[in-house]
Amino acid sequence: MSTTIKPLQRTNDFVVKFANVNGSGSASANGLFARAILRMGVPASARNIFPSNIQGLPTWYEVRISGQGWLGRRGGVDLMVAMNPQTWDRDLAEIEPGGYLFYDSTRELPKSRFRDDIFILGIPLTAICNREYTSPRERQLFKNVMYLGALAFLLGIELAVIDQLIADQFASKQKLIDANYKAVRLGYEAARTQVGAPIGLHVERSDAVGDRIFIDGNAAAGLGCVYGGATVCAWYPITPSTSLVESFTDYCKQLRHDPETGRANYAIVQAEDELASIGMVVGAGWNGARAFTATSGPGISLMQEFLGLAYFAEIPSVLFNIQRGGPSTGMPTKTQQSDVLSCAYASHGDTKHVLLFPQDPKESFDFGALSFDLAERLQTPVFVMMDLDIGMNEWLVDPFRWDETRGYDRGKIMTAEMLEAGKDFGRYLDVDGDGIPFRTLPGTHPARGAYFTRGTSRDPYAKYSELGSVYQANMERLLKKFRTAASLVPAPVVHRAQQETNAGILYYGSTSEPMREALSQLEAQNIHLDAMRIRAFPFNDEVYRFIAEHDFVFLVEQNRDAQLKTLLVNEGEIDPSRIVSLLHYDGSTITAKFISREVASRITASNVKPMKKVAS
């Protein structure tokens, strides 16, 4: 150990990363660790980094503890819990100088396997397990719980908090509770004996968590579907969207059964493929049900033809796209924002679709519910564009709120009474200038209001026509409807810099938390940026005004080809040189460090610095 390196000393501000083998049962212990931090009132964020293989490959679980409330990935590791020999060298390389390595020291390792600028915490976990347990499975599982107990001693986590979490998790299984209590204390005592004193990283009880909840985006979106009135789900399993439908199923079992008969008032169908699933959703939407599917990029590719039908025949439908690394199979367990263009213009011909960009599980719930209102108001497909980071990782977010007086926006529906009164019904007739026609639901009236849904050109009264003027008028009405959508989708959120500036930065989706921290880091460097979070496509006019009022604007995206920039340039006829792309697409979650470093380096390279606006 170099005498010039001092151990890190931090309270409620550090990163712990667990390096495990997939399928070893470590997920439970790692999750308990994150929740213990939260139970002590200290904000924390967790990232599960796992392979697409089922078992045997490396997996990591990264927990950032931040008393200041920064919930994005920081970058770098202060304490590495290295439980996988396969990734030893890689894991050691991530530790910050002065940081700590926790490992199973049952087998002695040569000095050459360590770094001399970090501090070593060796505890013979396997030896203790072999002494205490006879079953191989128990030895593996309780070794994980043991390192949780050791970390409690080293970091100052209260044992009572871990005990309560274990009691909650195994509420009806006292034998498991007692066994886990024992394993925690074995690890705690081993750390006290082997290390002797807590390390420089410390968890101190706080009250900074408040009433926030810890939940993943897929579970949140599934609940949003229930509250949004969805009654039909058709889907085909695909990473990383599967747990959204599983969550929806669980919530429906609790909330969607008739209290008198016990009958389910919902339908969930696992189709034979993604094409069949979107076909079922479109059929259910035409029939008046609120219907959705959940998928990822490859699924969207297969759904193209039916998406064109839903757009052209104007049928409400909702799609949750939990984006992953592409193209092709790509990186199915890595995160990206790589399907923006494929969804915005999905299908052949001239199409434009509504996209919503939630920033976290809270907005996944809110936008999940809102998407059904928008789909029916606009009579069109609506995409909720999440990503793996939001969908499969647990986030600390504000509690969900629901206005019990809120009704569903079914849009323009021609009722039996209106038809009986002789109301003129043209299925594709624009009666009030917003581009949105009236529709009828099957069975509304025994003789009136019926129409034949087709994917071919037709006139305002749904009669087949290939006249060029009729087709063109219909396509222009669809554009008018899309412009109407811009006033209905969530507006962008603007954060003004502490001082006036001629520079701005745009971002969307899961980039939100790292961006919040990056803006603080940049202000400390005297770099001031106005920031706008885009929440939907079509873009609100405020987006174009924001770009116009700044001399230059950065745009942060998690894809290679600057897909949102392409949309902005295409839709707003913006000079591409006015937008500077900052692109992160290696599949890992973007960090504040990346954003602030890229902004600062671009400003330095161009010899331009954000400055106060000069009055004209």
XYZ file of C-alpha atoms in Angstrom:
616
model
C 0.000 0.000 0.000
C 1.365 3.377 -1.007
C 1.853 5.668 1.986
C 0.677 8.639 -0.114
C -2.811 7.253 -0.661
C -5.349 8.091 2.001
C -8.523 6.056 2.426
C -11.690 7.692 1.160
C -13.669 9.366 3.934
C -17.264 10.018 2.921
C -20.599 10.087 4.702
C -23.777 9.424 2.713
C -21.936 10.077 -0.535
C -20.359 7.039 -2.198
C -20.867 4.205 -4.679
C -20.923 0.492 -3.826
C -20.807 -2.063 -6.617
C -21.454 -5.790 -6.252
C -19.793 -8.144 -8.743
C -21.574 -11.505 -8.762
C -22.271 -14.527 -10.936
C -25.677 -14.548 -12.608
C -27.933 -17.153 -10.993
C -26.030 -17.265 -7.690
C -28.936 -15.861 -5.653
C -27.185 -12.554 -4.933
C -30.032 -10.331 -6.149
C -31.992 -10.651 -2.913
C -29.070 -9.662 -0.675
C -28.070 -6.791 -2.967
C -31.631 -5.491 -3.006
C -31.759 -5.657 0.788
C -28.607 -3.551 0.911
C -30.164 -0.768 -1.206
C -33.379 -0.831 0.795
C -31.498 -0.693 4.083
C -29.889 2.575 2.962
C -33.318 3.971 2.094
C -34.795 2.801 5.414
C -32.097 4.848 7.131
C -33.493 7.892 5.332
C -30.612 8.302 2.864
C -31.425 8.662 -0.865
C -30.014 5.853 -3.006
C -30.317 4.667 -6.589
C -29.646 1.155 -7.858
C -28.621 -0.171 -11.261
C -28.781 -3.848 -12.159
C -26.217 -4.671 -14.859
C -26.808 -8.156 -16.184
C -26.104 -10.328 -19.242
C -28.615 -11.709 -21.718
C -27.500 -15.243 -20.842
C -29.700 -17.047 -18.321
C -27.031 -18.244 -15.883
C -23.296 -18.339 -15.250
C -22.160 -15.027 -16.699
C -21.085 -11.966 -14.703
C -23.673 -9.619 -13.242
C -23.290 -6.381 -11.305
C -25.472 -4.339 -8.981
C -24.438 -0.746 -8.423
C -25.814 1.377 -5.584
C -25.196 5.082 -5.357
C -25.720 6.587 -1.905
C -26.259 10.345 -2.124
C -27.367 12.485 0.788
C -27.641 15.362 -1.686
C -30.237 13.409 -3.622
C -28.333 12.817 -6.870
C -29.973 9.683 -8.281
C -28.228 9.236 -11.637
C -25.130 7.089 -12.072
C -22.036 8.954 -10.899
C -19.327 6.878 -12.561
C -16.500 5.239 -10.578
C -16.726 2.914 -7.571
C -15.710 3.596 -3.963
C -16.353 0.117 -2.563
C -16.257 -2.978 -4.755
C -17.771 -6.184 -3.388
C -15.854 -8.581 -5.637
C -17.558 -11.973 -5.499
C -16.781 -13.135 -9.041
C -13.216 -14.334 -9.801
C -13.931 -14.128 -13.559
C -14.214 -10.330 -13.489
C -11.602 -9.642 -10.777
C -9.230 -7.506 -12.858
C -12.029 -5.553 -14.473
C -13.680 -4.897 -11.115
C -10.459 -3.765 -9.459
C -9.844 -1.284 -12.260
C -13.106 0.547 -11.467
C -12.218 1.367 -7.862
C -11.297 4.992 -7.184
C -7.829 5.579 -5.646
C -8.235 5.370 -1.892
C -11.293 3.183 -2.320
C -11.993 -0.240 -0.891
C -12.058 -3.821 -2.139
C -14.205 -6.317 -0.235
C -13.573 -9.951 -1.202
C -13.804 -13.547 -0.002
C -10.344 -14.240 1.426
C -10.843 -17.968 1.997
C -8.278 -18.643 -0.716
C -5.075 -16.658 -0.342
C -4.169 -14.502 -3.341
C -0.715 -13.193 -4.270
C 0.011 -9.525 -3.737
C 0.258 -9.047 -7.493
C -3.512 -9.557 -7.793
C -4.200 -6.348 -5.858
C -3.637 -2.646 -6.416
C -1.431 -0.639 -4.079
C -3.657 2.451 -4.142
C -6.775 0.837 -2.631
C -7.610 -0.702 0.743
C -8.274 -4.421 1.047
C -11.084 -5.913 3.152
C -10.714 -9.682 3.118
C -13.183 -11.926 4.965
C -13.189 -15.738 4.589
C -16.872 -16.054 3.681
C -16.628 -19.490 2.053
C -14.729 -20.938 5.008
C -17.365 -19.645 7.432
C -20.181 -21.032 5.254
C -18.483 -24.437 5.025
C -18.211 -24.468 8.809
C -21.805 -23.386 9.483
C -23.803 -25.064 6.693
C -23.852 -28.514 5.110
C -26.117 -27.921 2.100
C -24.321 -26.531 -1.010
C -27.334 -24.353 -1.799
C -27.405 -22.914 1.729
C -23.680 -22.228 1.557
C -24.170 -20.211 -1.649
C -27.266 -18.280 -0.579
C -26.166 -17.450 2.944
C -22.733 -16.324 1.762
C -24.593 -13.464 0.063
C -26.485 -12.623 3.255
C -23.238 -12.849 5.189
C -21.550 -10.160 3.120
C -24.613 -8.014 3.759
C -23.956 -8.373 7.482
C -20.267 -7.580 7.000
C -21.151 -4.411 5.081
C -23.495 -3.407 7.899
C -20.512 -3.362 10.260
C -18.120 -1.705 7.824
C -20.512 1.071 6.739
C -22.487 1.616 9.930
C -25.837 0.292 8.679
C -28.158 -0.418 11.592
C -28.768 -4.137 12.110
C -32.317 -3.422 13.257
C -33.074 -1.997 9.816
C -31.807 -5.129 8.051
C -33.679 -7.339 10.531
C -36.938 -5.561 9.747
C -36.391 -5.888 5.999
C -35.786 -9.628 6.395
C -38.903 -9.947 8.545
C -40.924 -8.112 5.905
C -39.564 -10.256 3.066
C -40.172 -13.608 4.789
C -43.217 -12.569 6.807
C -44.859 -16.005 6.925
C -41.680 -18.115 7.128
C -40.131 -17.846 10.587
C -37.483 -20.462 9.827
C -36.151 -18.369 6.957
C -36.238 -15.240 9.088
C -34.164 -16.883 11.791
C -31.716 -18.379 9.282
C -31.149 -15.000 7.619
C -30.738 -13.270 10.989
C -28.012 -15.790 11.797
C -26.204 -15.262 8.465
C -26.270 -11.477 8.877
C -24.708 -11.730 12.319
C -22.073 -14.199 11.140
C -20.970 -11.666 8.541
C -21.156 -8.758 10.989
C -18.974 -10.537 13.561
C -16.527 -11.721 10.909
C -16.006 -8.149 9.716
C -15.615 -6.907 13.282
C -13.029 -9.613 13.962
C -11.126 -9.442 10.658
C -11.206 -5.676 9.988
C -11.655 -4.387 13.518
C -13.274 -1.023 12.786
C -15.674 0.556 10.298
C -14.128 2.018 7.148
C -14.113 5.613 5.913
C -17.371 5.217 3.995
C -20.248 5.721 6.396
C -24.049 5.674 6.319
C -25.536 8.161 8.750
C -29.257 8.168 9.511
C -31.102 11.005 7.811
C -34.604 12.058 6.795
C -33.896 12.939 3.165
C -36.009 10.156 1.617
C -39.342 11.473 2.905
C -42.417 9.750 1.529
C -40.810 8.739 -1.762
C -41.178 5.183 -3.038
C -38.693 2.744 -4.611
C -40.119 1.162 -7.762
C -39.143 0.162 -11.288
C -40.656 1.762 -14.358
C -42.284 -1.382 -15.749
C -44.251 -1.944 -12.535
C -45.197 1.745 -12.492
C -46.342 1.686 -16.120
C -48.341 -1.505 -15.515
C -50.192 0.230 -12.693
C -50.658 3.282 -14.924
C -52.408 1.046 -17.462
C -54.849 -0.115 -14.804
C -55.627 3.438 -13.720
C -55.761 4.533 -17.353
C -58.616 2.117 -17.994
C -56.851 -0.540 -20.063
C -58.889 -3.726 -20.287
C -57.032 -5.578 -23.049
C -53.348 -6.442 -23.293
C -51.856 -8.554 -26.078
C -48.133 -9.177 -26.006
C -45.209 -11.419 -26.801
C -42.332 -11.795 -24.301
C -39.227 -9.742 -25.043
C -36.518 -8.224 -22.851
C -36.796 -5.678 -21.289
C -40.592 -5.241 -21.494
C -41.902 -8.547 -20.136
C -42.182 -7.438 -16.518
C -44.510 -4.585 -17.511
C -47.175 -7.056 -18.599
C -46.453 -9.291 -15.619
C -47.016 -6.288 -13.336
C -50.210 -5.353 -15.171
C -51.400 -8.934 -14.711
C -50.693 -8.861 -10.972
C -52.443 -5.510 -10.529
C -55.455 -6.712 -12.508
C -55.758 -9.775 -10.277
C -55.958 -7.432 -7.294
C -58.053 -4.627 -8.771
C -59.937 -5.851 -11.821
C -62.310 -8.568 -10.625
C -66.035 -7.998 -10.191
C -66.587 -7.886 -6.402
C -69.908 -9.782 -6.682
C -69.162 -12.482 -9.252
C -65.369 -12.637 -8.984
C -65.129 -12.619 -12.781
C -62.196 -10.887 -14.424
C -63.119 -7.775 -16.396
C -59.918 -7.746 -18.421
C -58.234 -9.871 -21.093
C -54.500 -10.556 -21.289
C -53.358 -12.608 -24.263
C -49.841 -13.886 -24.887
C -49.826 -13.975 -28.679
C -47.731 -16.186 -30.931
C -45.582 -13.220 -31.996
C -45.411 -9.432 -31.949
C -47.328 -9.072 -35.218
C -50.269 -10.983 -33.782
C -50.163 -8.999 -30.555
C -50.468 -5.589 -32.233
C -53.213 -6.998 -34.479
C -55.216 -7.928 -31.380
C -54.614 -4.492 -29.861
C -55.829 -2.744 -33.018
C -58.907 -4.978 -33.164
C -59.737 -4.310 -29.529
C -59.221 -0.564 -30.015
C -61.583 -0.537 -32.996
C -64.144 -2.310 -30.835
C -63.960 0.384 -28.137
C -61.632 -1.238 -25.596
C -58.588 0.493 -24.195
C -55.855 -1.851 -25.372
C -52.056 -1.935 -25.329
C -48.958 -3.987 -25.957
C -45.474 -3.839 -24.431
C -42.402 -4.603 -26.489
C -38.953 -3.414 -27.499
C -37.206 -2.446 -30.750
C -37.325 -5.822 -32.531
C -41.027 -6.078 -31.735
C -41.677 -2.627 -33.175
C -39.955 -3.752 -36.377
C -42.395 -6.646 -36.722
C -45.469 -4.492 -36.005
C -44.979 -1.999 -38.845
C -47.846 -3.007 -41.138
C -50.488 -3.032 -38.420
C -49.188 0.315 -37.126
C -49.796 1.782 -40.569
C -53.332 0.376 -40.492
C -54.014 1.884 -37.058
C -52.666 5.265 -38.231
C -54.595 5.325 -41.505
C -57.837 3.766 -40.241
C -57.498 5.945 -37.096
C -57.802 3.326 -34.392
C -56.733 4.070 -30.791
C -53.895 1.860 -29.569
C -51.071 2.184 -27.050
C -47.566 0.735 -27.260
C -44.973 0.708 -24.495
C -41.516 0.504 -26.039
C -38.892 -0.366 -23.425
C -35.874 0.471 -25.564
C -32.684 -1.570 -25.570
C -29.481 -1.693 -27.577
C -29.927 -2.435 -31.278
C -29.959 -3.050 -34.191
C -31.035 -6.668 -34.661
C -30.665 -8.567 -31.382
C -28.086 -5.953 -30.426
C -27.604 -5.752 -26.669
C -30.915 -6.954 -25.230
C -30.002 -6.219 -21.609
C -28.429 -2.803 -22.198
C -30.163 0.552 -22.335
C -30.467 3.014 -25.228
C -32.836 5.575 -26.719
C -32.505 3.902 -30.087
C -36.065 3.578 -31.422
C -37.089 7.236 -31.662
C -37.156 7.421 -35.449
C -38.499 3.903 -36.009
C -41.497 4.739 -33.803
C -42.065 8.338 -34.920
C -42.434 7.273 -38.573
C -43.411 3.617 -38.099
C -44.794 1.780 -41.156
C -44.507 2.495 -44.875
C -45.844 5.609 -46.532
C -46.252 8.964 -44.809
C -46.929 8.345 -41.140
C -46.340 10.292 -37.940
C -46.972 8.910 -34.491
C -47.300 10.421 -31.036
C -44.362 9.645 -28.707
C -44.249 10.259 -24.951
C -40.894 10.411 -23.125
C -41.253 9.724 -19.374
C -38.201 10.560 -17.271
C -38.664 7.987 -14.486
C -41.159 5.478 -13.001
C -43.360 8.309 -11.665
C -43.893 9.651 -15.177
C -44.148 6.101 -16.510
C -47.239 5.787 -14.310
C -48.571 9.227 -15.265
C -47.876 8.921 -18.993
C -49.012 5.300 -18.982
C -52.465 6.410 -17.860
C -52.447 9.523 -20.070
C -51.547 7.551 -23.200
C -55.005 5.949 -23.352
C -56.722 9.333 -23.179
C -54.496 10.631 -25.965
C -54.982 7.532 -28.116
C -58.759 7.855 -27.938
C -58.846 11.656 -28.212
C -56.595 11.530 -31.294
C -57.778 8.119 -32.607
C -54.242 6.985 -33.325
C -51.376 4.861 -31.959
C -49.487 6.402 -29.036
C -46.014 5.203 -28.025
C -44.719 5.459 -24.459
C -40.958 5.554 -25.020
C -39.274 4.162 -21.925
C -35.899 2.383 -21.857
C -34.276 -0.458 -19.953
C -32.824 1.882 -17.329
C -36.279 3.173 -16.440
C -38.142 -0.073 -17.032
C -36.043 -2.632 -15.170
C -34.243 -0.586 -12.494
C -35.758 0.648 -9.264
C -35.876 4.416 -8.819
C -36.608 6.632 -5.830
C -39.573 8.741 -6.925
C -42.448 10.756 -5.514
C -45.571 8.766 -4.615
C -48.111 8.300 -7.391
C -51.160 10.569 -7.216
C -54.536 9.996 -8.797
C -57.498 12.357 -8.932
C -60.510 10.180 -8.139
C -62.763 12.679 -9.936
C -60.807 12.288 -13.164
C -62.789 10.703 -15.972
C -61.579 9.004 -19.125
C -61.308 11.130 -22.269
C -62.973 8.929 -24.885
C -62.690 11.632 -27.544
C -65.284 12.251 -30.236
C -67.749 9.379 -30.098
C -71.051 9.584 -31.920
C -73.726 8.282 -29.550
C -76.967 6.501 -30.415
C -78.890 9.623 -29.397
C -76.858 11.800 -31.761
C -77.393 9.362 -34.607
C -81.098 9.070 -33.860
C -81.365 12.846 -33.996
C -79.993 12.760 -37.539
C -76.466 13.955 -36.800
C -74.355 13.791 -39.956
C -71.852 10.980 -39.476
C -68.801 10.815 -41.691
C -66.226 8.549 -40.130
C -63.369 10.579 -41.618
C -65.128 13.941 -41.734
C -63.430 16.875 -39.995
C -66.325 18.868 -38.535
C -64.520 21.439 -36.380
C -61.095 22.036 -37.918
C -58.861 20.037 -35.573
C -58.471 17.148 -37.984
C -60.159 14.671 -35.630
C -63.376 13.045 -36.903
C -66.154 11.428 -34.905
C -66.216 7.666 -34.550
C -68.873 5.209 -33.502
C -68.397 2.068 -31.470
C -69.729 -1.253 -32.817
C -73.332 -1.835 -31.743
C -74.007 1.816 -30.923
C -77.114 1.928 -33.153
C -78.934 -0.913 -34.938
C -79.052 0.855 -38.318
C -76.857 3.954 -38.290
C -73.261 4.846 -37.686
C -71.770 1.660 -39.094
C -68.718 1.865 -41.342
C -66.317 -0.553 -42.954
C -62.777 -0.187 -41.646
C -60.215 -0.532 -44.385
C -56.556 0.210 -44.925
C -57.201 1.608 -48.396
C -58.015 5.156 -49.408
C -61.572 6.372 -48.806
C -63.609 9.564 -48.670
C -64.823 11.352 -45.491
C -67.801 8.967 -45.320
C -65.556 5.867 -45.364
C -66.485 5.015 -48.951
C -63.689 3.496 -51.022
C -62.033 6.024 -53.300
C -58.703 6.241 -55.094
C -59.271 9.738 -56.427
C -56.048 11.661 -55.930
C -57.857 14.699 -54.545
C -59.722 12.566 -51.994
C -56.560 10.789 -50.881
C -54.602 14.027 -50.601
C -57.329 15.746 -48.587
C -57.376 12.842 -46.149
C -53.576 12.874 -45.740
C -53.638 16.619 -45.109
C -56.354 16.147 -42.480
C -54.136 13.589 -40.739
C -51.371 16.218 -40.654
C -53.812 18.702 -39.150
C -54.685 16.141 -36.487
C -51.000 15.704 -35.746
C -50.644 19.454 -35.254
C -53.575 19.288 -32.846
C -51.710 16.576 -30.944
C -48.888 19.049 -30.233
C -51.280 21.015 -28.014
C -52.460 17.913 -26.144
C -49.236 16.061 -25.315
C -47.171 16.954 -22.202
C -45.390 20.287 -22.611
C -41.610 20.543 -22.218
C -40.098 21.431 -18.839
C -37.648 24.357 -18.713
C -34.983 25.059 -16.075
C -33.393 28.472 -16.418
C -29.734 29.003 -15.524
C -28.845 31.128 -12.510
C -27.721 33.862 -14.863
C -28.795 34.832 -18.347
C -27.062 32.785 -21.012
C -26.936 32.440 -24.779
C -26.551 28.646 -24.583
C -29.088 25.901 -23.989
C -29.249 22.143 -23.631
C -32.032 19.727 -24.592
C -32.583 16.243 -23.196
C -35.314 13.660 -22.694
C -36.251 10.436 -20.916
C -33.892 8.751 -18.466
C -31.198 11.393 -19.060
C -33.103 13.614 -16.620
C -31.409 12.648 -13.335
C -27.823 12.771 -14.656
C -28.647 16.072 -16.352
C -29.838 17.616 -13.101
C -26.493 16.836 -11.500
C -24.469 17.786 -14.587
C -26.021 21.261 -14.643
C -24.870 21.745 -11.060
C -21.350 20.582 -11.963
C -21.233 22.936 -14.947
C -22.409 25.893 -12.880
C -19.508 25.212 -10.519
C -17.249 25.644 -13.588
C -19.020 28.923 -14.438
C -20.748 27.314 -17.418
C -24.398 28.301 -17.389
C -26.988 26.611 -19.600
C -30.732 26.970 -19.889
C -32.124 23.438 -19.981
C -35.265 22.007 -21.557
C -36.586 18.476 -21.089
C -38.632 17.389 -24.090
C -41.542 15.183 -23.015
C -43.348 14.399 -26.249
C -43.464 14.339 -30.031
C -45.008 16.191 -31.893
C -42.973 19.025 -30.457
C -44.666 21.898 -28.705
C -43.931 25.318 -30.251
C -42.058 26.130 -27.041
C -39.320 23.707 -28.139
C -38.672 25.642 -31.328
C -38.754 28.964 -29.442
C -36.174 27.628 -26.980
C -33.806 26.721 -29.832
C -34.367 30.056 -31.576
C -33.622 32.142 -28.476
C -30.158 30.608 -27.935
C -27.038 31.021 -30.059
C -26.211 27.339 -29.702
C -27.972 24.376 -28.150
C -26.634 21.004 -27.012
C -28.803 17.895 -27.335
C -28.028 14.824 -25.240
C -29.122 11.464 -26.634
C -28.445 7.815 -25.901
C -28.105 6.609 -29.494
C -25.492 6.795 -32.255
C -27.379 8.646 -34.957
C -28.791 11.670 -33.079
C -32.343 10.504 -33.699
C -34.177 13.221 -31.789
C -32.042 15.859 -33.514
C -33.138 14.362 -36.838
C -36.754 14.759 -35.771
C -36.204 18.367 -34.693
C -34.395 19.292 -37.905
C -36.975 17.510 -40.045
C -40.107 18.753 -38.295
C -38.960 22.268 -37.387
C -36.840 22.975 -40.476
C -33.970 23.906 -38.164
C -30.421 24.507 -39.356
C -28.601 21.340 -38.182
C -25.517 23.352 -37.210
C -27.504 25.095 -34.455
C -27.775 21.831 -32.503
C -24.655 20.171 -31.087
C -25.187 16.474 -30.413
C -23.756 14.801 -27.301
C -24.170 11.076 -27.934
C -23.804 8.215 -25.447
C -24.597 4.740 -26.767
C -22.373 2.064 -25.220
C -25.386 0.518 -23.481
C -24.453 1.691 -19.991
C -26.549 4.248 -18.151
C -25.430 7.782 -18.954
C -23.676 9.679 -16.149
C -23.521 13.309 -15.039
C -19.748 13.086 -15.456
C -20.163 12.265 -19.164
C -22.554 15.154 -19.790
C -20.542 17.811 -17.953
C -17.257 16.613 -19.482
C -18.662 16.643 -23.027
C -20.235 20.073 -22.650
C -17.059 21.575 -21.172
C -14.802 20.000 -23.823
C -17.000 21.162 -26.723
C -17.047 24.684 -25.360
C -13.260 24.649 -24.934
C -12.647 23.146 -28.385
C -14.792 25.777 -30.122
C -13.412 28.572 -27.971
C -16.966 29.650 -27.223
C -18.276 30.233 -23.735
C -21.864 30.675 -22.625
C -22.318 34.333 -21.786
C -25.020 36.758 -20.891
C -27.335 37.694 -23.703
C -26.716 41.113 -25.163
C -29.840 43.221 -25.529
C -30.544 44.121 -29.144
